[in-house]
């Protein structure tokens, strides 16, 4: 089930797309090591289409064949082992990337519209959410700080740094 993007509309999509295109143009787009190197351009194409018209579920369906079969993982002893990529890897990749640019679009839109804050909410139903995630729900955060953090700048605000974590189910919306 895709995340529920409460502020996803054509205006937010335009801002998210502007963020994505800027990252493409400046070679700042981070690609997962789980993508086959020969599939990166195809992934970028599908990802851009998802931001323009669809959602993370659509992206997941289109990128599952673009992933490597095996990956290197570190062992507790500091060595490396090879393991099969988890079945949910495509979902985690699509959801994480889509949500990050969606949140950037929401934050940029909030700034452009003269709003000061965005609100954290649970975008994925969870019967047992992590305690630290549940505590963030409803928090209002400075839109500029959220945008800067999601663009890659460090933040000392632990509420802001909790955003964009893999599989958290959290996102932001306009208030």
Tab-separated table of N, CA and C in Angstrom:
chain	number	residue	atom	x	y	z
A	1	UNK	N	0.846	-1.181	0.000
A	1	UNK	CA	0.000	0.000	0.000
A	1	UNK	C	0.890	1.242	0.000
A	2	UNK	N	0.630	2.186	-0.898
A	2	UNK	CA	1.463	3.396	-0.934
A	2	UNK	C	1.230	4.251	0.311
A	3	UNK	N	2.185	5.108	0.582
A	3	UNK	CA	1.983	6.078	1.657
A	3	UNK	C	0.835	7.000	1.264
A	4	UNK	N	0.198	7.576	2.246
A	4	UNK	CA	-0.876	8.535	2.004
A	4	UNK	C	-0.268	9.935	2.034
A	5	UNK	N	-0.124	10.526	0.881
A	5	UNK	CA	0.507	11.837	0.745
A	5	UNK	C	-0.583	12.904	0.796
A	6	UNK	N	-0.809	13.449	1.973
A	6	UNK	CA	-1.951	14.333	2.196
A	6	UNK	C	-1.876	15.651	1.439
A	7	UNK	N	-0.697	16.119	1.133
A	7	UNK	CA	-0.566	17.398	0.422
A	7	UNK	C	-0.122	17.212	-1.025
A	8	UNK	N	-0.294	15.997	-1.545
A	8	UNK	CA	0.125	15.734	-2.925
A	8	UNK	C	-0.952	16.185	-3.893
A	9	UNK	N	-0.675	17.253	-4.585
A	9	UNK	CA	-1.555	17.793	-5.611
A	9	UNK	C	-0.657	18.356	-6.711
A	10	UNK	N	-1.227	18.869	-7.783
A	10	UNK	CA	-0.375	19.369	-8.869
A	10	UNK	C	0.637	20.440	-8.443
A	11	UNK	N	0.290	21.252	-7.459
A	11	UNK	CA	1.216	22.305	-7.018
A	11	UNK	C	2.406	21.682	-6.286
A	12	UNK	N	2.136	20.787	-5.356
A	12	UNK	CA	3.223	20.119	-4.629
A	12	UNK	C	4.075	19.309	-5.588
A	13	UNK	N	3.444	18.636	-6.544
A	13	UNK	CA	4.206	17.878	-7.537
A	13	UNK	C	5.170	18.794	-8.297
A	14	UNK	N	4.726	19.987	-8.640
A	14	UNK	CA	5.577	20.936	-9.366
A	14	UNK	C	6.822	21.292	-8.541
A	15	UNK	N	6.626	21.526	-7.243
A	15	UNK	CA	7.760	21.847	-6.376
A	15	UNK	C	8.684	20.637	-6.207
A	16	UNK	N	8.116	19.459	-6.023
A	16	UNK	CA	8.929	18.241	-5.877
A	16	UNK	C	9.723	17.983	-7.150
A	17	UNK	N	9.087	18.199	-8.289
A	17	UNK	CA	9.761	18.005	-9.572
A	17	UNK	C	10.899	19.010	-9.758
A	18	UNK	N	10.696	20.229	-9.319
A	18	UNK	CA	11.759	21.236	-9.399
A	18	UNK	C	12.955	20.811	-8.555
A	19	UNK	N	12.695	20.251	-7.381
A	19	UNK	CA	13.773	19.751	-6.527
A	19	UNK	C	14.513	18.603	-7.214
A	20	UNK	N	13.763	17.682	-7.782
A	20	UNK	CA	14.363	16.533	-8.454
A	20	UNK	C	15.190	16.975	-9.657
A	21	UNK	N	14.631	17.833	-10.485
A	21	UNK	CA	15.343	18.300	-11.671
A	21	UNK	C	16.620	19.049	-11.300
A	22	UNK	N	16.574	19.824	-10.213
A	22	UNK	CA	17.780	20.526	-9.755
A	22	UNK	C	18.850	19.523	-9.337
A	23	UNK	N	18.452	18.465	-8.653
A	23	UNK	CA	19.419	17.438	-8.255
A	23	UNK	C	19.985	16.710	-9.472
A	24	UNK	N	19.136	16.411	-10.449
A	24	UNK	CA	19.625	15.782	-11.686
A	24	UNK	C	20.636	16.702	-12.379
A	25	UNK	N	20.284	17.967	-12.510
A	25	UNK	CA	21.127	18.920	-13.236
A	25	UNK	C	22.467	19.147	-12.544
A	26	UNK	N	22.479	19.073	-11.222
A	26	UNK	CA	23.700	19.334	-10.456
A	26	UNK	C	24.388	18.058	-9.979
A	27	UNK	N	23.955	16.930	-10.521
A	27	UNK	CA	24.537	15.627	-10.186
A	27	UNK	C	24.533	15.378	-8.674
A	28	UNK	N	23.428	15.732	-8.030
A	28	UNK	CA	23.276	15.526	-6.584
A	28	UNK	C	22.290	14.418	-6.260
A	29	UNK	N	21.729	13.772	-7.270
A	29	UNK	CA	20.748	12.729	-7.028
A	29	UNK	C	21.470	11.472	-6.550
A	30	UNK	N	21.095	11.001	-5.387
A	30	UNK	CA	21.707	9.798	-4.818
A	30	UNK	C	20.983	8.566	-5.344
A	31	UNK	N	21.749	7.619	-5.867
A	31	UNK	CA	21.145	6.368	-6.336
A	31	UNK	C	21.558	5.236	-5.408
A	32	UNK	N	20.632	4.376	-5.144
A	32	UNK	CA	20.840	3.247	-4.259
A	32	UNK	C	21.841	2.265	-4.850
A	33	UNK	N	22.634	1.661	-3.986
A	33	UNK	CA	23.560	0.617	-4.426
A	33	UNK	C	22.805	-0.646	-4.827
A	34	UNK	N	21.532	-0.696	-4.506
A	34	UNK	CA	20.716	-1.848	-4.892
A	34	UNK	C	20.253	-1.766	-6.348
A	35	UNK	N	20.437	-0.624	-6.988
A	35	UNK	CA	20.113	-0.499	-8.413
A	35	UNK	C	21.262	-1.045	-9.243
A	36	UNK	N	20.927	-1.780	-10.297
A	36	UNK	CA	21.948	-2.207	-11.235
A	36	UNK	C	22.550	-0.948	-11.865
A	37	UNK	N	23.869	-0.863	-11.954
A	37	UNK	CA	24.490	0.341	-12.537
A	37	UNK	C	23.957	0.664	-13.932
A	38	UNK	N	23.616	-0.357	-14.709
A	38	UNK	CA	23.105	-0.130	-16.057
A	38	UNK	C	21.649	0.340	-16.052
A	39	UNK	N	20.998	0.338	-14.885
A	39	UNK	CA	19.583	0.695	-14.802
A	39	UNK	C	19.348	2.066	-14.172
A	40	UNK	N	20.402	2.773	-13.853
A	40	UNK	CA	20.246	4.057	-13.147
A	40	UNK	C	19.459	5.069	-13.979
A	41	UNK	N	19.773	5.204	-15.263
A	41	UNK	CA	19.042	6.164	-16.098
A	41	UNK	C	17.571	5.782	-16.222
A	42	UNK	N	17.310	4.499	-16.337
A	42	UNK	CA	15.926	4.032	-16.408
A	42	UNK	C	15.187	4.332	-15.100
A	43	UNK	N	15.869	4.120	-13.980
A	43	UNK	CA	15.272	4.435	-12.682
A	43	UNK	C	14.943	5.925	-12.607
A	44	UNK	N	15.879	6.772	-13.009
A	44	UNK	CA	15.638	8.222	-12.978
A	44	UNK	C	14.410	8.583	-13.806
A	45	UNK	N	14.272	7.958	-14.971
A	45	UNK	CA	13.104	8.214	-15.822
A	45	UNK	C	11.815	7.826	-15.097
A	46	UNK	N	11.776	6.612	-14.563
A	46	UNK	CA	10.573	6.163	-13.850
A	46	UNK	C	10.302	7.032	-12.629
A	47	UNK	N	11.351	7.406	-11.931
A	47	UNK	CA	11.179	8.220	-10.724
A	47	UNK	C	10.582	9.587	-11.074
A	48	UNK	N	11.080	10.182	-12.126
A	48	UNK	CA	10.540	11.482	-12.552
A	48	UNK	C	9.068	11.362	-12.947
A	49	UNK	N	8.729	10.290	-13.647
A	49	UNK	CA	7.332	10.060	-14.020
A	49	UNK	C	6.456	9.866	-12.779
A	50	UNK	N	6.966	9.152	-11.796
A	50	UNK	CA	6.212	8.935	-10.557
A	50	UNK	C	5.931	10.258	-9.861
A	51	UNK	N	6.933	11.128	-9.799
A	51	UNK	CA	6.738	12.444	-9.166
A	51	UNK	C	5.713	13.252	-9.964
A	52	UNK	N	5.786	13.205	-11.274
A	52	UNK	CA	4.876	13.995	-12.118
A	52	UNK	C	3.426	13.520	-12.037
A	53	UNK	N	3.213	12.182	-12.062
A	53	UNK	CA	1.855	11.686	-12.252
A	53	UNK	C	1.369	10.633	-11.262
A	54	UNK	N	2.264	9.937	-10.594
A	54	UNK	CA	1.853	8.738	-9.867
A	54	UNK	C	2.221	8.800	-8.389
A	55	UNK	N	2.662	7.676	-7.839
A	55	UNK	CA	3.042	7.609	-6.429
A	55	UNK	C	4.107	6.536	-6.238
A	56	UNK	N	4.438	6.266	-4.981
A	56	UNK	CA	5.501	5.302	-4.707
A	56	UNK	C	5.122	3.881	-5.115
A	57	UNK	N	3.852	3.530	-5.072
A	57	UNK	CA	3.423	2.179	-5.469
A	57	UNK	C	3.691	1.960	-6.967
A	58	UNK	N	3.347	2.944	-7.781
A	58	UNK	CA	3.606	2.860	-9.217
A	58	UNK	C	5.109	2.715	-9.473
A	59	UNK	N	5.894	3.508	-8.754
A	59	UNK	CA	7.341	3.448	-8.915
A	59	UNK	C	7.865	2.063	-8.525
A	60	UNK	N	7.379	1.542	-7.422
A	60	UNK	CA	7.796	0.207	-6.978
A	60	UNK	C	7.547	-0.844	-8.061
A	61	UNK	N	6.382	-0.787	-8.668
A	61	UNK	CA	6.035	-1.765	-9.708
A	61	UNK	C	6.954	-1.669	-10.924
A	62	UNK	N	7.466	-0.481	-11.192
A	62	UNK	CA	8.294	-0.285	-12.376
A	62	UNK	C	9.781	-0.480	-12.129
A	63	UNK	N	10.201	-0.511	-10.881
A	63	UNK	CA	11.641	-0.614	-10.624
A	63	UNK	C	12.072	-1.948	-10.036
A	64	UNK	N	11.153	-2.822	-9.749
A	64	UNK	CA	11.540	-4.090	-9.116
A	64	UNK	C	12.517	-4.891	-9.986
A	65	UNK	N	12.430	-4.756	-11.284
A	65	UNK	CA	13.340	-5.479	-12.188
A	65	UNK	C	14.678	-4.763	-12.385
A	66	UNK	N	14.837	-3.601	-11.783
A	66	UNK	CA	16.068	-2.827	-11.964
A	66	UNK	C	17.085	-3.062	-10.848
A	67	UNK	N	16.714	-3.897	-9.892
A	67	UNK	CA	17.576	-4.112	-8.732
A	67	UNK	C	18.541	-5.276	-8.938
A	68	UNK	N	19.669	-5.199	-8.246
A	68	UNK	CA	20.607	-6.313	-8.244
A	68	UNK	C	19.979	-7.473	-7.482
A	69	UNK	N	20.474	-8.660	-7.691
A	69	UNK	CA	19.951	-9.834	-6.987
A	69	UNK	C	20.626	-10.029	-5.635
A	70	UNK	N	21.913	-9.676	-5.572
A	70	UNK	CA	22.687	-9.866	-4.346
A	70	UNK	C	23.408	-8.581	-3.987
A	71	UNK	N	23.705	-8.421	-2.703
A	71	UNK	CA	24.427	-7.251	-2.236
A	71	UNK	C	25.441	-7.668	-1.189
A	72	UNK	N	26.427	-6.809	-0.993
A	72	UNK	CA	27.432	-7.037	0.049
A	72	UNK	C	26.941	-6.398	1.338
A	73	UNK	N	27.081	-7.129	2.419
A	73	UNK	CA	26.701	-6.605	3.733
A	73	UNK	C	27.867	-6.794	4.692
A	74	UNK	N	27.973	-5.892	5.623
A	74	UNK	CA	29.005	-5.996	6.652
A	74	UNK	C	28.546	-6.973	7.729
A	75	UNK	N	29.480	-7.737	8.227
A	75	UNK	CA	29.182	-8.640	9.336
A	75	UNK	C	29.531	-7.944	10.649
A	76	UNK	N	29.093	-8.491	11.735
A	76	UNK	CA	29.389	-7.895	13.053
A	76	UNK	C	30.881	-7.861	13.329
A	77	UNK	N	31.606	-8.810	12.769
A	77	UNK	CA	33.050	-8.858	13.003
A	77	UNK	C	33.822	-7.893	12.106
A	78	UNK	N	33.119	-7.154	11.259
A	78	UNK	CA	33.764	-6.174	10.391
A	78	UNK	C	34.067	-6.690	9.003
A	79	UNK	N	33.772	-7.948	8.738
A	79	UNK	CA	33.982	-8.510	7.410
A	79	UNK	C	32.809	-8.213	6.490
A	80	UNK	N	32.790	-8.892	5.367
A	80	UNK	CA	31.683	-8.738	4.421
A	80	UNK	C	31.146	-10.098	4.036
A	81	UNK	N	29.865	-10.105	3.728
A	81	UNK	CA	29.220	-11.298	3.230
A	81	UNK	C	28.313	-10.899	2.081
A	82	UNK	N	27.931	-11.844	1.273
A	82	UNK	CA	27.009	-11.586	0.178
A	82	UNK	C	25.653	-12.160	0.554
A	83	UNK	N	24.608	-11.368	0.342
A	83	UNK	CA	23.257	-11.802	0.703
A	83	UNK	C	22.282	-11.417	-0.401
A	84	UNK	N	21.218	-12.170	-0.492
A	84	UNK	CA	20.152	-11.869	-1.448
A	84	UNK	C	19.470	-10.566	-1.030
A	85	UNK	N	19.178	-9.730	-1.995
A	85	UNK	CA	18.470	-8.474	-1.709
A	85	UNK	C	17.069	-8.834	-1.204
A	86	UNK	N	16.616	-8.214	-0.118
A	86	UNK	CA	15.304	-8.554	0.438
A	86	UNK	C	14.171	-8.308	-0.551
A	87	UNK	N	13.101	-9.082	-0.408
A	87	UNK	CA	11.942	-8.945	-1.294
A	87	UNK	C	11.349	-7.545	-1.242
A	88	UNK	N	11.402	-6.909	-0.097
A	88	UNK	CA	10.786	-5.592	0.041
A	88	UNK	C	11.708	-4.447	-0.378
A	89	UNK	N	12.840	-4.765	-0.998
A	89	UNK	CA	13.805	-3.733	-1.384
A	89	UNK	C	13.211	-2.716	-2.357
A	90	UNK	N	12.444	-3.178	-3.329
A	90	UNK	CA	11.848	-2.255	-4.310
A	90	UNK	C	10.870	-1.306	-3.621
A	91	UNK	N	10.083	-1.828	-2.688
A	91	UNK	CA	9.136	-0.975	-1.960
A	91	UNK	C	9.876	0.055	-1.126
A	92	UNK	N	10.899	-0.388	-0.412
A	92	UNK	CA	11.652	0.534	0.441
A	92	UNK	C	12.335	1.626	-0.375
A	93	UNK	N	12.892	1.251	-1.529
A	93	UNK	CA	13.556	2.225	-2.393
A	93	UNK	C	12.547	3.231	-2.938
A	94	UNK	N	11.460	2.726	-3.509
A	94	UNK	CA	10.454	3.607	-4.113
A	94	UNK	C	9.812	4.515	-3.063
A	95	UNK	N	9.434	3.941	-1.945
A	95	UNK	CA	8.794	4.718	-0.886
A	95	UNK	C	9.742	5.767	-0.319
A	96	UNK	N	10.972	5.367	-0.050
A	96	UNK	CA	11.934	6.302	0.529
A	96	UNK	C	12.254	7.462	-0.391
A	97	UNK	N	12.545	7.159	-1.657
A	97	UNK	CA	12.870	8.226	-2.611
A	97	UNK	C	11.671	9.130	-2.867
A	98	UNK	N	10.509	8.521	-3.095
A	98	UNK	CA	9.328	9.329	-3.399
A	98	UNK	C	8.987	10.234	-2.212
A	99	UNK	N	8.976	9.674	-1.024
A	99	UNK	CA	8.610	10.453	0.160
A	99	UNK	C	9.595	11.597	0.400
A	100	UNK	N	10.889	11.345	0.186
A	100	UNK	CA	11.890	12.396	0.394
A	100	UNK	C	11.605	13.599	-0.527
A	101	UNK	N	11.337	13.344	-1.808
A	101	UNK	CA	11.083	14.464	-2.722
A	101	UNK	C	9.697	15.056	-2.514
A	102	UNK	N	8.746	14.248	-2.118
A	102	UNK	CA	7.438	14.788	-1.753
A	102	UNK	C	7.591	15.771	-0.587
A	103	UNK	N	8.322	15.368	0.457
A	103	UNK	CA	8.517	16.248	1.617
A	103	UNK	C	9.274	17.510	1.228
A	104	UNK	N	10.246	17.376	0.344
A	104	UNK	CA	10.956	18.565	-0.137
A	104	UNK	C	9.992	19.485	-0.878
A	105	UNK	N	9.120	18.894	-1.699
A	105	UNK	CA	8.130	19.694	-2.409
A	105	UNK	C	7.180	20.399	-1.466
A	106	UNK	N	6.726	19.710	-0.427
A	106	UNK	CA	5.827	20.317	0.567
A	106	UNK	C	6.538	21.459	1.279
A	107	UNK	N	7.779	21.220	1.708
A	107	UNK	CA	8.518	22.255	2.436
A	107	UNK	C	8.782	23.472	1.555
A	108	UNK	N	9.193	23.251	0.305
A	108	UNK	CA	9.448	24.371	-0.605
A	108	UNK	C	8.163	25.135	-0.884
A	109	UNK	N	7.084	24.416	-1.073
A	109	UNK	CA	5.784	25.067	-1.295
A	109	UNK	C	5.391	25.911	-0.087
A	110	UNK	N	5.570	25.360	1.111
A	110	UNK	CA	5.228	26.102	2.332
A	110	UNK	C	6.026	27.403	2.400
A	111	UNK	N	7.302	27.331	2.074
A	111	UNK	CA	8.153	28.526	2.100
A	111	UNK	C	7.672	29.540	1.064
A	112	UNK	N	7.447	29.073	-0.158
A	112	UNK	CA	7.023	29.962	-1.245
A	112	UNK	C	5.662	30.612	-0.964
A	113	UNK	N	4.820	29.902	-0.233
A	113	UNK	CA	3.488	30.439	0.093
A	113	UNK	C	3.481	31.236	1.386
A	114	UNK	N	4.651	31.455	1.976
A	114	UNK	CA	4.751	32.265	3.179
A	114	UNK	C	4.354	31.551	4.460
A	115	UNK	N	4.306	30.248	4.428
A	115	UNK	CA	4.003	29.477	5.639
A	115	UNK	C	5.327	29.228	6.367
A	116	UNK	N	5.263	29.139	7.653
A	116	UNK	CA	6.483	28.968	8.428
A	116	UNK	C	6.800	27.513	8.738
A	117	UNK	N	5.764	26.674	8.775
A	117	UNK	CA	5.955	25.315	9.276
A	117	UNK	C	5.265	24.280	8.391
A	118	UNK	N	5.699	23.030	8.575
A	118	UNK	CA	5.013	21.854	8.038
A	118	UNK	C	4.755	20.939	9.230
A	119	UNK	N	3.807	20.039	9.082
A	119	UNK	CA	3.435	19.168	10.198
A	119	UNK	C	3.775	17.706	9.887
A	120	UNK	N	4.352	17.028	10.867
A	120	UNK	CA	4.685	15.608	10.726
A	120	UNK	C	3.414	14.795	10.955
A	121	UNK	N	3.212	13.784	10.118
A	121	UNK	CA	2.059	12.886	10.285
A	121	UNK	C	2.450	11.484	9.858
A	122	UNK	N	1.659	10.509	10.289
A	122	UNK	CA	1.889	9.112	9.912
A	122	UNK	C	1.241	8.890	8.552
A	123	UNK	N	2.076	8.616	7.553
A	123	UNK	CA	1.588	8.431	6.185
A	123	UNK	C	1.296	6.967	5.872
A	124	UNK	N	1.735	6.068	6.746
A	124	UNK	CA	1.467	4.641	6.552
A	124	UNK	C	0.824	4.102	7.819
A	125	UNK	N	-0.272	3.398	7.654
A	125	UNK	CA	-0.937	2.770	8.780
A	125	UNK	C	0.024	1.800	9.452
A	126	UNK	N	0.114	1.895	10.762
A	126	UNK	CA	0.961	0.989	11.519
A	126	UNK	C	0.252	0.667	12.818
A	127	UNK	N	0.033	-0.609	13.072
A	127	UNK	CA	-0.631	-1.015	14.299
A	127	UNK	C	0.281	-0.842	15.508
A	128	UNK	N	1.577	-0.942	15.277
A	128	UNK	CA	2.549	-0.764	16.352
A	128	UNK	C	3.686	0.137	15.873
A	129	UNK	N	3.431	1.446	15.776
A	129	UNK	CA	4.488	2.347	15.305
A	129	UNK	C	5.626	2.416	16.320
A	130	UNK	N	6.817	2.677	15.822
A	130	UNK	CA	7.958	2.871	16.724
A	130	UNK	C	7.651	4.032	17.650
A	131	UNK	N	8.079	3.906	18.885
A	131	UNK	CA	7.807	4.935	19.893
A	131	UNK	C	8.310	6.306	19.438
A	132	UNK	N	9.541	6.328	18.909
A	132	UNK	CA	10.119	7.612	18.496
A	132	UNK	C	9.362	8.225	17.320
A	133	UNK	N	8.791	7.386	16.450
A	133	UNK	CA	7.987	7.894	15.339
A	133	UNK	C	6.655	8.431	15.849
A	134	UNK	N	6.018	7.699	16.727
A	134	UNK	CA	4.718	8.112	17.266
A	134	UNK	C	4.829	9.444	18.006
A	135	UNK	N	5.944	9.667	18.676
A	135	UNK	CA	6.124	10.913	19.421
A	135	UNK	C	6.234	12.129	18.509
A	136	UNK	N	6.609	11.924	17.264
A	136	UNK	CA	6.766	13.044	16.329
A	136	UNK	C	5.464	13.464	15.663
A	137	UNK	N	4.492	12.566	15.634
A	137	UNK	CA	3.235	12.876	14.960
A	137	UNK	C	2.621	14.149	15.529
A	138	UNK	N	2.250	15.040	14.622
A	138	UNK	CA	1.633	16.296	15.027
A	138	UNK	C	2.616	17.424	15.291
A	139	UNK	N	3.917	17.124	15.348
A	139	UNK	CA	4.905	18.181	15.561
A	139	UNK	C	4.960	19.089	14.339
A	140	UNK	N	5.070	20.358	14.613
A	140	UNK	CA	5.232	21.338	13.540
A	140	UNK	C	6.688	21.757	13.509
A	141	UNK	N	7.256	21.679	12.319
A	141	UNK	CA	8.686	21.936	12.142
A	141	UNK	C	8.902	23.079	11.161
A	142	UNK	N	9.987	23.826	11.330
A	142	UNK	CA	10.286	24.910	10.386
A	142	UNK	C	10.489	24.365	8.977
A	143	UNK	N	9.709	24.865	8.045
A	143	UNK	CA	9.759	24.374	6.664
A	143	UNK	C	11.149	24.534	6.064
A	144	UNK	N	11.805	25.648	6.323
A	144	UNK	CA	13.144	25.892	5.769
A	144	UNK	C	14.134	24.866	6.302
A	145	UNK	N	14.059	24.565	7.585
A	145	UNK	CA	14.972	23.595	8.186
A	145	UNK	C	14.733	22.186	7.618
A	146	UNK	N	13.468	21.832	7.438
A	146	UNK	CA	13.134	20.531	6.847
A	146	UNK	C	13.684	20.451	5.428
A	147	UNK	N	13.450	21.479	4.634
A	147	UNK	CA	13.933	21.490	3.259
A	147	UNK	C	15.454	21.383	3.203
A	148	UNK	N	16.132	22.186	3.991
A	148	UNK	CA	17.596	22.157	3.974
A	148	UNK	C	18.134	20.795	4.390
A	149	UNK	N	17.534	20.196	5.409
A	149	UNK	CA	17.984	18.873	5.864
A	149	UNK	C	17.772	17.822	4.771
A	150	UNK	N	16.602	17.834	4.147
A	150	UNK	CA	16.312	16.839	3.113
A	150	UNK	C	17.138	17.071	1.847
A	151	UNK	N	17.683	18.265	1.702
A	151	UNK	CA	18.610	18.548	0.602
A	151	UNK	C	20.027	18.079	0.929
A	152	UNK	N	20.252	17.701	2.167
A	152	UNK	CA	21.558	17.164	2.535
A	152	UNK	C	22.348	17.973	3.539
A	153	UNK	N	21.792	19.073	4.024
A	153	UNK	CA	22.496	19.868	5.026
A	153	UNK	C	22.283	19.254	6.408
A	154	UNK	N	23.288	19.301	7.266
A	154	UNK	CA	23.113	18.754	8.614
A	154	UNK	C	22.124	19.588	9.429
A	155	UNK	N	21.506	18.949	10.399
A	155	UNK	CA	20.580	19.632	11.297
A	155	UNK	C	20.836	19.127	12.706
A	156	UNK	N	20.711	20.022	13.666
A	156	UNK	CA	20.867	19.643	15.070
A	156	UNK	C	19.521	19.360	15.715
A	157	UNK	N	18.436	19.561	14.965
A	157	UNK	CA	17.090	19.345	15.486
A	157	UNK	C	16.732	17.867	15.322
A	158	UNK	N	16.624	17.112	16.422
A	158	UNK	CA	16.345	15.669	16.297
A	158	UNK	C	14.991	15.371	15.654
A	159	UNK	N	14.036	16.277	15.773
A	159	UNK	CA	12.738	16.065	15.120
A	159	UNK	C	12.885	16.130	13.609
A	160	UNK	N	13.726	17.021	13.130
A	160	UNK	CA	13.966	17.155	11.689
A	160	UNK	C	14.767	15.965	11.181
A	161	UNK	N	15.784	15.550	11.926
A	161	UNK	CA	16.639	14.455	11.456
A	161	UNK	C	15.923	13.109	11.477
A	162	UNK	N	14.775	13.028	12.113
A	162	UNK	CA	13.988	11.786	12.096
A	162	UNK	C	13.265	11.612	10.768
A	163	UNK	N	13.119	12.684	10.008
A	163	UNK	CA	12.432	12.609	8.717
A	163	UNK	C	13.324	11.942	7.681
A	164	UNK	N	12.707	11.209	6.792
A	164	UNK	CA	13.448	10.581	5.711
A	164	UNK	C	14.114	9.276	6.096
A	165	UNK	N	13.897	8.800	7.310
A	165	UNK	CA	14.470	7.517	7.708
A	165	UNK	C	13.752	6.388	6.990
A	166	UNK	N	14.503	5.382	6.624
A	166	UNK	CA	13.956	4.239	5.908
A	166	UNK	C	12.847	3.574	6.708
A	167	UNK	N	11.725	3.372	6.041
A	167	UNK	CA	10.605	2.598	6.588
A	167	UNK	C	9.962	3.211	7.833
A	168	UNK	N	10.091	4.522	8.042
A	168	UNK	CA	9.502	5.139	9.236
A	168	UNK	C	8.000	5.320	9.105
A	169	UNK	N	7.512	5.507	7.887
A	169	UNK	CA	6.092	5.752	7.682
A	169	UNK	C	5.690	7.185	7.957
A	170	UNK	N	6.649	8.049	8.292
A	170	UNK	CA	6.348	9.441	8.575
A	170	UNK	C	6.541	10.309	7.332
A	171	UNK	N	5.758	11.383	7.279
A	171	UNK	CA	5.905	12.367	6.214
A	171	UNK	C	5.497	13.715	6.775
A	172	UNK	N	5.394	14.717	5.907
A	172	UNK	CA	4.952	16.044	6.331
A	172	UNK	C	3.818	16.525	5.442
A	173	UNK	N	3.046	17.446	5.980
A	173	UNK	CA	1.931	18.026	5.231
A	173	UNK	C	1.886	19.519	5.480
A	174	UNK	N	1.154	20.192	4.617
A	174	UNK	CA	0.934	21.629	4.786
A	174	UNK	C	-0.031	21.864	5.945
A	175	UNK	N	0.171	22.983	6.640
A	175	UNK	CA	-0.765	23.370	7.705
A	175	UNK	C	-1.263	24.770	7.467
